[in-house]
XYZ file of C-alpha atoms in Angstrom:
654
model
C -18.418 -112.544 -103.324
C -14.788 -111.628 -103.711
C -13.833 -109.071 -106.357
C -11.378 -110.931 -108.567
C -9.590 -109.186 -111.389
C -9.468 -111.005 -114.701
C -6.092 -112.393 -115.729
C -7.037 -114.252 -118.864
C -5.518 -112.002 -121.523
C -3.059 -114.660 -122.636
C -5.961 -116.574 -124.155
C -7.643 -113.424 -125.484
C -10.848 -114.280 -123.656
C -13.078 -111.801 -121.871
C -14.778 -113.149 -118.774
C -17.299 -111.371 -116.603
C -16.642 -112.112 -112.958
C -19.582 -111.349 -110.691
C -18.621 -109.231 -107.701
C -20.439 -108.004 -104.648
C -20.129 -104.387 -105.810
C -21.063 -104.380 -109.461
C -23.014 -106.473 -111.969
C -21.021 -107.033 -115.131
C -22.910 -108.201 -118.188
C -20.235 -107.439 -120.740
C -16.693 -106.603 -119.817
C -16.631 -104.030 -122.608
C -18.321 -100.910 -121.208
C -19.236 -99.839 -124.737
C -21.295 -102.995 -125.288
C -24.392 -102.406 -127.401
C -26.424 -104.802 -125.259
C -28.307 -104.056 -122.081
C -30.466 -106.120 -119.750
C -33.763 -104.406 -120.411
C -36.116 -106.841 -122.090
C -38.311 -105.443 -124.835
C -41.050 -107.913 -123.946
C -42.956 -108.192 -120.701
C -42.356 -111.915 -120.176
C -42.029 -113.339 -116.665
C -39.249 -115.911 -116.446
C -39.643 -116.637 -112.727
C -40.803 -120.268 -112.358
C -41.204 -120.551 -116.135
C -40.751 -124.106 -117.399
C -38.663 -125.101 -120.394
C -41.827 -125.909 -122.334
C -43.306 -122.489 -121.541
C -40.115 -120.780 -122.685
C -39.962 -122.946 -125.808
C -43.584 -122.209 -126.708
C -43.062 -118.467 -126.225
C -40.051 -118.587 -128.548
C -41.899 -120.724 -131.065
C -44.791 -118.245 -131.169
C -42.447 -115.229 -131.408
C -43.785 -113.886 -128.125
C -40.248 -113.500 -126.837
C -36.675 -113.786 -128.107
C -33.761 -115.669 -126.619
C -32.115 -112.293 -126.040
C -35.161 -111.273 -124.001
C -34.790 -114.417 -121.909
C -31.077 -113.872 -121.338
C -31.687 -110.281 -120.276
C -34.557 -111.249 -118.001
C -32.445 -113.827 -116.173
C -29.504 -111.407 -115.959
C -31.850 -108.865 -114.429
C -32.905 -111.357 -111.756
C -29.269 -112.184 -111.034
C -28.586 -108.476 -110.666
C -31.525 -107.956 -108.302
C -31.275 -111.027 -106.119
C -27.831 -112.592 -106.423
C -25.633 -109.520 -106.214
C -28.181 -107.235 -104.559
C -31.236 -107.717 -102.386
C -30.744 -110.978 -100.479
C -27.316 -111.373 -102.133
C -27.618 -115.131 -102.649
C -24.110 -115.249 -104.119
C -24.863 -118.283 -106.276
C -23.215 -117.145 -109.529
C -19.436 -117.238 -109.749
C -19.083 -115.779 -113.252
C -21.207 -114.833 -116.241
C -20.727 -115.667 -119.893
C -19.811 -112.375 -121.630
C -20.986 -113.831 -124.940
C -24.432 -114.946 -123.758
C -26.289 -112.069 -125.403
C -24.454 -112.447 -128.701
C -25.137 -116.192 -128.650
C -28.805 -115.466 -128.003
C -28.948 -113.157 -131.032
C -27.314 -115.834 -133.190
C -29.810 -118.443 -132.023
C -32.706 -116.033 -132.575
C -31.502 -115.518 -136.135
C -31.167 -119.277 -136.656
C -34.670 -119.833 -135.290
C -36.080 -117.286 -137.740
C -34.210 -118.705 -140.733
C -34.118 -122.453 -140.101
C -36.501 -123.203 -137.268
C -35.687 -124.570 -133.833
C -33.250 -127.372 -133.071
C -35.419 -128.671 -130.253
C -36.691 -127.828 -126.798
C -33.365 -126.356 -125.667
C -32.977 -123.954 -128.584
C -32.211 -120.527 -127.124
C -32.858 -121.588 -123.522
C -30.514 -120.053 -120.883
C -28.949 -122.543 -118.463
C -26.307 -122.525 -115.722
C -23.386 -124.889 -115.101
C -21.616 -125.798 -111.897
C -18.069 -124.487 -112.109
C -16.509 -127.940 -112.397
C -17.846 -128.477 -115.945
C -15.221 -127.699 -118.576
C -16.064 -124.819 -120.912
C -13.770 -123.464 -123.608
C -15.147 -119.924 -123.413
C -15.055 -119.528 -119.630
C -12.567 -120.642 -116.981
C -13.307 -123.835 -115.082
C -12.090 -123.437 -111.529
C -13.977 -125.778 -109.226
C -14.594 -122.494 -107.343
C -10.921 -122.446 -106.324
C -8.633 -119.450 -106.747
C -5.943 -121.990 -107.619
C -7.727 -122.713 -110.915
C -9.256 -119.287 -111.532
C -7.154 -118.835 -114.696
C -7.672 -122.340 -116.070
C -9.224 -122.491 -119.541
C -9.780 -126.090 -120.708
C -9.062 -126.993 -124.306
C -12.562 -128.379 -124.898
C -16.073 -128.532 -123.477
C -17.157 -131.308 -121.155
C -19.120 -134.069 -122.898
C -22.417 -132.936 -121.371
C -21.674 -129.287 -122.173
C -21.032 -130.185 -125.799
C -24.382 -131.992 -125.925
C -26.134 -128.959 -124.430
C -24.555 -126.516 -126.875
C -25.496 -128.776 -129.787
C -29.083 -128.714 -128.511
C -29.033 -124.914 -128.644
C -28.711 -124.120 -124.946
C -27.183 -120.785 -123.932
C -24.740 -121.142 -121.061
C -25.517 -118.052 -119.034
C -22.699 -118.591 -116.567
C -21.092 -120.752 -113.910
C -22.380 -121.343 -110.391
C -20.542 -121.398 -107.091
C -19.846 -124.755 -105.462
C -18.216 -126.186 -102.383
C -14.565 -125.797 -103.257
C -13.398 -128.645 -105.522
C -16.697 -130.360 -104.598
C -15.281 -131.377 -101.213
C -18.254 -130.531 -98.987
C -22.008 -130.001 -98.763
C -22.562 -126.362 -97.702
C -21.121 -124.445 -100.714
C -18.281 -122.232 -99.575
C -15.203 -121.566 -101.695
C -12.146 -119.370 -102.078
C -13.336 -117.997 -105.423
C -17.045 -117.687 -104.725
C -17.427 -117.250 -100.983
C -20.539 -118.530 -99.192
C -23.766 -119.112 -101.112
C -27.040 -118.551 -99.248
C -30.267 -120.516 -99.321
C -33.020 -118.476 -101.032
C -35.644 -119.843 -98.622
C -33.688 -118.603 -95.600
C -30.547 -116.602 -96.300
C -29.147 -117.442 -92.870
C -28.876 -121.096 -93.959
C -26.774 -123.037 -96.443
C -28.058 -124.163 -99.856
C -26.569 -127.647 -99.621
C -23.646 -128.757 -101.702
C -21.498 -129.227 -103.361
C -23.789 -128.015 -106.181
C -25.342 -125.416 -103.896
C -24.785 -122.539 -106.303
C -26.833 -124.333 -108.931
C -29.465 -125.276 -106.359
C -29.905 -121.723 -105.085
C -29.802 -120.222 -108.581
C -32.435 -122.519 -110.063
C -34.706 -122.138 -107.031
C -34.423 -118.364 -107.533
C -35.106 -118.646 -111.295
C -31.743 -117.348 -112.474
C -31.990 -119.757 -115.436
C -34.375 -122.333 -116.831
C -32.370 -125.277 -115.466
C -28.899 -125.897 -114.052
C -26.233 -128.580 -113.939
C -24.457 -130.109 -110.959
C -22.405 -133.154 -110.039
C -22.870 -135.762 -107.317
C -20.155 -137.791 -105.616
C -22.106 -138.254 -102.402
C -25.221 -136.102 -102.344
C -24.007 -133.071 -104.266
C -27.017 -133.011 -106.599
C -29.569 -134.475 -104.214
C -28.771 -132.372 -101.127
C -29.074 -129.013 -102.946
C -32.250 -130.330 -104.575
C -33.705 -131.142 -101.160
C -32.554 -127.848 -99.629
C -33.962 -125.754 -102.491
C -37.292 -127.474 -103.264
C -35.993 -128.944 -106.534
C -35.795 -132.225 -108.407
C -32.334 -133.729 -108.664
C -31.292 -137.129 -110.000
C -28.069 -138.920 -109.249
C -28.157 -141.131 -112.354
C -27.016 -144.710 -112.616
C -23.223 -144.646 -112.776
C -22.404 -144.606 -116.496
C -25.753 -143.332 -117.764
C -24.183 -139.943 -118.506
C -20.527 -139.230 -119.193
C -18.437 -137.395 -116.609
C -15.647 -136.598 -119.074
C -14.705 -132.967 -118.610
C -15.957 -132.645 -115.034
C -13.227 -131.906 -112.476
C -13.062 -135.180 -110.509
C -13.526 -135.758 -106.818
C -13.752 -139.550 -107.078
C -13.876 -141.267 -110.461
C -15.646 -144.246 -108.897
C -18.493 -142.204 -107.436
C -18.692 -139.062 -109.622
C -21.800 -138.477 -111.756
C -23.233 -135.342 -113.355
C -26.657 -134.069 -114.285
C -29.330 -131.398 -113.949
C -31.327 -129.867 -111.102
C -34.751 -128.480 -112.003
C -37.863 -126.908 -110.564
C -40.135 -129.513 -112.153
C -39.891 -133.188 -113.014
C -40.645 -132.410 -116.659
C -37.777 -129.930 -116.889
C -35.478 -132.524 -115.342
C -36.629 -135.090 -117.909
C -35.991 -132.688 -120.794
C -32.506 -131.957 -119.486
C -31.656 -135.610 -118.947
C -32.727 -136.541 -122.465
C -30.045 -134.219 -123.832
C -27.076 -135.463 -121.823
C -27.524 -139.222 -121.300
C -25.840 -141.603 -123.695
C -22.651 -143.468 -124.471
C -19.299 -141.662 -124.660
C -16.498 -143.708 -126.264
C -13.983 -141.914 -124.048
C -15.800 -142.698 -120.788
C -15.622 -146.438 -120.075
C -18.372 -146.252 -117.453
C -20.905 -145.445 -120.191
C -20.272 -148.841 -121.803
C -23.213 -150.095 -119.706
C -25.360 -148.553 -122.461
C -23.749 -150.565 -125.257
C -26.402 -153.271 -125.282
C -29.436 -151.333 -124.082
C -31.663 -148.526 -125.261
C -30.940 -145.077 -123.870
C -33.937 -144.120 -121.715
C -36.425 -141.489 -122.863
C -37.240 -139.599 -119.694
C -39.954 -137.401 -121.181
C -41.816 -140.332 -122.706
C -41.691 -142.179 -119.377
C -43.484 -139.435 -117.412
C -46.794 -140.766 -116.138
C -49.162 -139.036 -113.726
C -50.460 -142.447 -112.650
C -47.031 -144.030 -112.120
C -47.515 -144.361 -108.364
C -50.645 -146.419 -108.868
C -49.845 -150.102 -108.222
C -46.156 -149.309 -107.645
C -44.264 -151.101 -104.878
C -42.049 -148.923 -102.707
C -39.943 -150.107 -99.791
C -39.548 -147.762 -96.821
C -35.976 -148.033 -95.518
C -36.637 -146.938 -91.938
C -33.026 -147.400 -90.827
C -32.089 -144.274 -92.814
C -34.647 -142.107 -91.011
C -32.499 -141.799 -87.893
C -33.567 -142.080 -84.274
C -31.982 -138.987 -82.706
C -34.159 -136.062 -81.533
C -32.757 -133.935 -84.385
C -34.104 -136.502 -86.879
C -37.692 -136.480 -85.688
C -39.231 -133.517 -87.541
C -38.031 -134.520 -91.010
C -38.711 -138.182 -90.300
C -42.344 -137.457 -89.448
C -42.818 -135.260 -92.508
C -41.288 -137.882 -94.799
C -43.599 -140.526 -93.352
C -46.532 -138.233 -94.109
C -45.308 -137.932 -97.697
C -45.071 -141.715 -97.934
C -48.619 -141.988 -96.620
C -49.657 -139.666 -99.435
C -47.964 -142.011 -101.889
C -50.084 -144.798 -100.486
C -53.231 -142.756 -101.014
C -52.155 -142.286 -104.625
C -52.115 -146.035 -105.142
C -48.606 -147.074 -104.187
C -48.115 -150.161 -102.066
C -45.579 -149.158 -99.424
C -43.895 -151.499 -96.968
C -41.064 -151.289 -94.469
C -37.860 -152.978 -95.605
C -34.455 -153.550 -94.072
C -30.973 -154.388 -95.287
C -29.057 -156.576 -92.803
C -25.891 -154.937 -91.453
C -26.580 -151.815 -93.528
C -24.799 -149.456 -91.142
C -21.618 -151.526 -91.077
C -21.654 -151.919 -94.872
C -22.059 -148.168 -95.387
C -19.281 -147.368 -92.947
C -15.988 -147.209 -94.791
C -17.578 -147.723 -98.218
C -16.808 -144.247 -99.568
C -13.705 -143.987 -101.737
C -13.559 -140.176 -101.909
C -10.729 -139.936 -99.391
C -8.773 -142.569 -101.334
C -9.267 -141.139 -104.829
C -9.528 -137.349 -104.506
C -5.817 -136.567 -104.277
C -4.800 -138.909 -107.082
C -7.713 -138.159 -109.400
C -6.990 -134.439 -109.142
C -3.306 -135.014 -109.940
C -4.246 -137.072 -113.009
C -6.776 -134.477 -114.160
C -4.455 -131.491 -113.763
C -1.579 -133.294 -115.469
C -3.754 -134.383 -118.390
C -5.046 -130.840 -118.915
C -1.589 -129.606 -119.858
C -2.497 -125.999 -119.027
C -3.626 -126.022 -115.391
C -1.764 -123.444 -113.249
C -1.242 -125.950 -110.404
C -0.454 -129.655 -110.505
C -1.760 -131.142 -107.258
C -3.791 -130.723 -104.102
C -0.492 -130.564 -102.245
C 0.591 -127.520 -104.249
C -2.768 -125.833 -103.632
C -2.337 -126.351 -99.892
C 1.319 -125.282 -99.846
C 0.453 -122.022 -101.625
C -2.567 -121.380 -99.410
C -4.873 -121.204 -102.431
C -8.021 -122.400 -100.679
C -10.750 -121.086 -98.410
C -9.814 -121.377 -94.756
C -12.913 -123.503 -94.195
C -11.362 -126.146 -96.471
C -8.011 -126.321 -94.681
C -8.663 -129.350 -92.496
C -10.273 -131.354 -95.313
C -7.565 -130.591 -97.865
C -4.676 -131.219 -95.472
C -6.161 -134.537 -94.388
C -6.670 -135.735 -97.952
C -3.274 -134.719 -99.309
C -1.374 -137.162 -97.088
C -2.476 -140.430 -98.727
C 0.849 -142.018 -99.675
C -0.472 -144.827 -101.884
C -3.017 -144.881 -104.651
C -4.480 -148.262 -103.791
C -3.840 -149.358 -100.232
C -5.675 -152.120 -98.371
C -8.334 -149.740 -97.017
C -9.140 -148.640 -100.552
C -9.574 -152.240 -101.662
C -11.779 -152.936 -98.649
C -13.952 -149.929 -99.506
C -14.425 -151.175 -103.070
C -15.342 -154.628 -101.754
C -17.874 -153.063 -99.401
C -19.398 -151.160 -102.312
C -19.885 -154.352 -104.295
C -21.374 -156.184 -101.305
C -23.738 -153.304 -100.612
C -24.778 -153.129 -104.256
C -25.604 -156.846 -104.290
C -27.556 -156.551 -101.040
C -29.736 -153.715 -102.335
C -30.381 -155.346 -105.701
C -31.187 -158.696 -104.070
C -33.672 -157.018 -101.717
C -35.418 -155.097 -104.478
C -35.644 -158.084 -106.789
C -36.820 -160.422 -104.030
C -39.596 -158.031 -102.983
C -40.370 -156.851 -106.527
C -39.786 -153.220 -105.543
C -39.927 -150.308 -107.951
C -38.047 -148.080 -105.517
C -36.780 -147.672 -101.970
C -37.666 -144.434 -100.175
C -36.028 -142.497 -97.323
C -35.260 -138.830 -96.484
C -32.740 -137.074 -98.723
C -31.603 -135.235 -95.592
C -32.923 -136.435 -92.272
C -32.143 -133.159 -90.478
C -33.197 -129.570 -91.250
C -30.944 -127.201 -93.174
C -28.148 -125.876 -90.961
C -27.353 -122.254 -90.257
C -24.402 -120.970 -92.315
C -21.204 -121.760 -90.438
C -22.692 -124.665 -88.501
C -21.984 -128.304 -89.436
C -24.564 -129.890 -91.732
C -25.492 -133.375 -90.574
C -28.143 -135.884 -91.538
C -27.093 -136.870 -95.062
C -28.186 -140.240 -96.449
C -26.123 -139.818 -99.614
C -23.892 -142.867 -99.292
C -26.344 -145.619 -100.241
C -26.618 -144.478 -103.849
C -23.030 -143.232 -104.053
C -21.542 -146.538 -102.899
C -23.784 -148.738 -105.036
C -23.855 -146.719 -108.254
C -27.646 -147.067 -108.236
C -29.862 -144.178 -109.332
C -31.453 -141.943 -106.699
C -33.924 -139.105 -107.194
C -34.595 -136.337 -104.684
C -38.211 -135.180 -104.907
C -39.609 -131.999 -103.291
C -41.819 -133.142 -100.423
C -42.799 -129.936 -98.633
C -41.577 -127.632 -95.902
C -40.766 -127.802 -92.214
C -42.528 -125.708 -89.588
C -39.814 -123.070 -90.112
C -40.511 -122.934 -93.849
C -37.435 -124.921 -94.891
C -37.686 -127.278 -97.882
C -37.039 -131.004 -97.544
C -37.005 -133.878 -99.996
C -37.627 -137.579 -100.191
C -35.199 -139.829 -102.033
C -36.221 -142.685 -104.322
C -33.542 -145.321 -105.001
C -33.912 -147.719 -107.913
C -32.332 -150.664 -109.685
C -29.621 -150.071 -112.321
C -30.862 -148.078 -115.331
C -34.359 -147.592 -113.892
C -33.740 -143.842 -113.741
C -36.709 -143.052 -115.983
C -39.023 -145.126 -113.797
C -37.846 -143.215 -110.718
C -38.549 -139.911 -112.422
C -41.988 -141.154 -113.457
C -42.732 -141.910 -109.789
C -41.452 -138.473 -108.796
C -43.536 -136.850 -111.520
C -46.633 -138.678 -110.319
C -46.015 -137.444 -106.769
C -45.410 -133.892 -108.023
C -48.565 -133.763 -110.120
C -50.713 -134.899 -107.212
C -49.158 -132.824 -104.418
C -47.890 -129.505 -105.832
C -45.053 -129.189 -103.308
C -43.051 -126.739 -105.414
C -43.201 -123.227 -103.962
C -40.839 -120.433 -105.068
C -38.771 -118.579 -102.481
C -39.907 -115.110 -101.488
C -37.226 -112.793 -102.844
C -37.159 -109.036 -102.475
C -34.952 -106.462 -104.183
C -32.871 -104.266 -101.940
C -34.121 -100.932 -100.686
C -32.239 -97.866 -99.607
C -31.887 -97.585 -95.874
C -35.248 -97.153 -94.175
C -35.551 -93.871 -92.320
C -37.705 -93.413 -89.228
C -38.769 -90.346 -87.282
C -40.563 -89.663 -84.018
C -42.805 -86.901 -82.678
C -42.281 -85.846 -79.072
C -44.152 -82.825 -77.673
C -44.914 -80.317 -80.409
C -43.424 -77.371 -78.515
C -40.214 -79.199 -77.582
C -36.847 -78.423 -79.157
C -35.215 -81.649 -80.356
C -33.823 -83.552 -83.303
C -34.035 -87.327 -83.728
C -32.876 -89.427 -86.651
C -33.201 -93.206 -87.028
C -31.809 -95.220 -89.949
C -32.416 -98.944 -90.454
C -30.145 -100.985 -92.751
C -32.331 -103.665 -94.350
C -29.348 -105.873 -95.226
C -27.680 -105.979 -91.813
C -30.740 -105.319 -89.582
C -28.804 -102.536 -87.828
C -30.697 -99.567 -86.404
C -28.661 -96.384 -85.973
C -30.052 -93.668 -83.684
C -29.059 -90.032 -83.183
C -30.894 -87.816 -80.674
C -30.391 -84.196 -79.575
C -32.565 -82.546 -76.903
C -32.532 -78.904 -75.787
C -35.532 -78.039 -73.630
C -35.193 -76.805 -70.001
C -38.741 -77.976 -69.261
C -37.459 -81.554 -69.240
C -35.357 -80.917 -66.169
C -32.242 -82.998 -65.691
C -32.056 -85.781 -68.308
C -30.921 -89.104 -66.870
C -31.311 -91.469 -69.815
C -32.647 -91.767 -73.344
C -33.434 -95.150 -74.841
C -35.440 -97.253 -77.253
C -38.274 -99.143 -75.615
C -40.250 -102.076 -76.990
C -43.971 -101.927 -76.268
C -45.918 -104.895 -75.013
C -45.867 -104.824 -71.238
C -43.822 -106.954 -68.842
C -43.917 -110.126 -70.941
C -42.470 -108.837 -74.212
C -41.687 -105.156 -73.622
C -38.591 -103.456 -72.241
C -35.620 -101.270 -73.105
C -33.725 -102.607 -76.135
C -31.047 -99.924 -76.435
C -29.587 -97.007 -74.485
C -28.745 -94.000 -76.593
C -25.431 -92.682 -75.218
C -23.446 -90.987 -73.892
C -23.259 -91.637 -70.172
C -25.033 -88.854 -68.261
C -22.943 -86.085 -66.713
C -23.749 -83.801 -63.807
C -22.168 -80.917 -65.739
C -24.711 -81.151 -68.553
C -27.019 -78.168 -68.857
C -30.585 -78.714 -67.718
C -32.775 -80.190 -70.449
C -29.953 -80.924 -72.887
C -28.828 -84.239 -74.343
C -26.761 -85.367 -77.332
C -26.229 -89.054 -78.035
C -26.089 -91.813 -80.624
C -26.185 -95.611 -80.751
C -26.256 -98.605 -83.070
C -28.016 -101.899 -82.388
C -28.475 -105.168 -84.280
C -32.150 -106.178 -84.276
C -33.437 -109.738 -84.349
C -36.215 -110.587 -86.853
C -38.987 -110.227 -84.271
C -37.792 -106.778 -83.232
C -37.464 -105.737 -86.879
C -41.129 -106.554 -87.300
C -41.960 -104.509 -84.187
C -39.990 -101.577 -85.599
C -41.923 -101.635 -88.855
C -45.209 -101.914 -86.953
C -44.476 -98.805 -84.877
C -44.010 -100.669 -81.601
C -40.583 -99.261 -80.712
C -40.570 -95.971 -78.803
C -38.044 -93.243 -78.098
C -38.268 -92.821 -74.318
C -36.829 -89.990 -72.207
C -36.076 -90.323 -68.479
C -35.661 -87.008 -66.668
C -36.447 -85.277 -63.406
C -39.792 -84.304 -64.921
C -40.422 -87.762 -66.408
C -38.712 -90.178 -63.975
C -40.646 -93.235 -65.230
C -40.131 -92.524 -68.885
C -43.524 -90.969 -69.352
C -42.198 -88.947 -72.293
C -42.175 -91.352 -75.228
C -43.086 -91.462 -78.883
C -43.142 -94.319 -81.430
C -40.671 -94.544 -84.290
C -42.580 -94.279 -87.558
C -41.436 -94.649 -91.143
C -41.013 -91.219 -92.681
C -42.885 -90.193 -95.809
C -40.040 -90.749 -98.305
C -39.491 -94.292 -97.081
C -43.237 -94.970 -97.140
C -43.279 -94.059 -100.811
C -40.478 -96.524 -101.537
C -42.231 -99.285 -99.609
C -45.491 -98.658 -101.439
C -43.655 -98.783 -104.760
C -42.018 -102.090 -103.915
C -45.256 -103.637 -102.678
C -46.796 -102.894 -106.082
C -44.110 -104.913 -107.890
C -44.381 -108.678 -108.249
C -40.832 -109.606 -107.298
C -41.360 -113.273 -107.875
């Protein structure tokens, strides 16, 4: 993550920006707080109810919880695997925890969220931290008030631990930004976490907070949920206010939580749903009861349910086959749990989906309106951001393409809105005609892409274009250990029913598995033992973060004869063995007999790393005495490194 200096003195705020070099808990170095918890309480995978009960029974304090999560962020976000999911931390989190602990002791608890640490995507307005959309262009922007949902969360007693990275201005699904850099997937750090709420997805999967908030314009809650083995609901448009969330498309934008369990998601949703007089979309709740998500949870919800399988969204390309098969297996499991599943189709679905998104039509203008209304934003338009070069280079093509819309409401925009209405009617008519509780399909029909590669396979548009609720449910893992999700789409305001179905599936399958995270180690040092009477020095250092092995070898023994080559050899015979690296320099006829001095550096693939740690890589010498490399010795971990490895293996890092 980039190391950004803080430039917020004009508002007299102190903000802790997380950098790749140092973990800042309080910007004041004389702070009386530290991150060492006084109670041995494991927050990894802890549910909101477990945290609440521990607080209620005085087994732990909110300050303990804050410190425990900060410690995990220190170990795994800025060190170890360096997930890079957190864009900044709340410098007042510990003080707020102490205040809430005092309130709990004196007055009791406000509710389930009292003293619970949470994370927000960095497009939610917060008065005590900048709201940037992960863009350097807005890095100094302090809104005048909290977003509607943030206000609800604070009133419930939640502690906002910090802000998460996101795909810059929410305009993508792999989570890369000019302010936050690239976030990694905790299940495979070579892959993306989804987006645009990928920082929240990665952080909650890694237990950096109890629960986190994201936004969804086309998949930005559901894709990170799928990619990180989480629950994520794109609610019915208007069920929860989006006031105070930096817009991408006012027609399609929604906001809400991502969680490790269905129950946690329900608890979070109960706090933030409801009518907002300043958000006209929430007027759909004027004549209806606000749903109670917790009360709706039912382990038997799948029994006698009717679920349509929308096979046209499974894809028919070779790249779609693995996820498609796994999703079908999950649907079969639903059937075994009592659900009646049936294939369904929507006539002309592909043509209705095509051109139904309004993001490209609204992004430029919605951002202008938002920045102008703020009154304090440092830039006033997407065009200015592009002209000043205040964006990540990966966003250049997208931003330049979207800044050239000359009209707010051209004919293509009107056609897209008409397509959305037609698609909405088609889905509702199908579900009502067949008496369906939900429609199911893959959240992502292709595996998670390597960082830097295009991510394809999204099915986000059906819910985004219809405004209908859609829930991504953890459904298991691919052969490569990558999470995937199934998506349940429902009728308007049946969000609680969808979550009940997801809860029923969760309780009967147990698909949630935490990622395997390890703290960083110093460089691993290896040694080797050639002949005991031979004069030599050999040093091997392995960087656990970069997988680079550095070698340095010096030989001085006339008995070797002329030395022709020195290298690292992989054991295993002709099928898997062979030389993996030559330790330089090039041989010289002027070299004294039996002498050699050389060094090298090589990047090891994961398989070879395993071979190194198992002692299956050898230092091999080729000389006139040993022309076939008969002189060889395995690289072994030296005693000091062994001690470190043994210490780490004794720690439960999850």
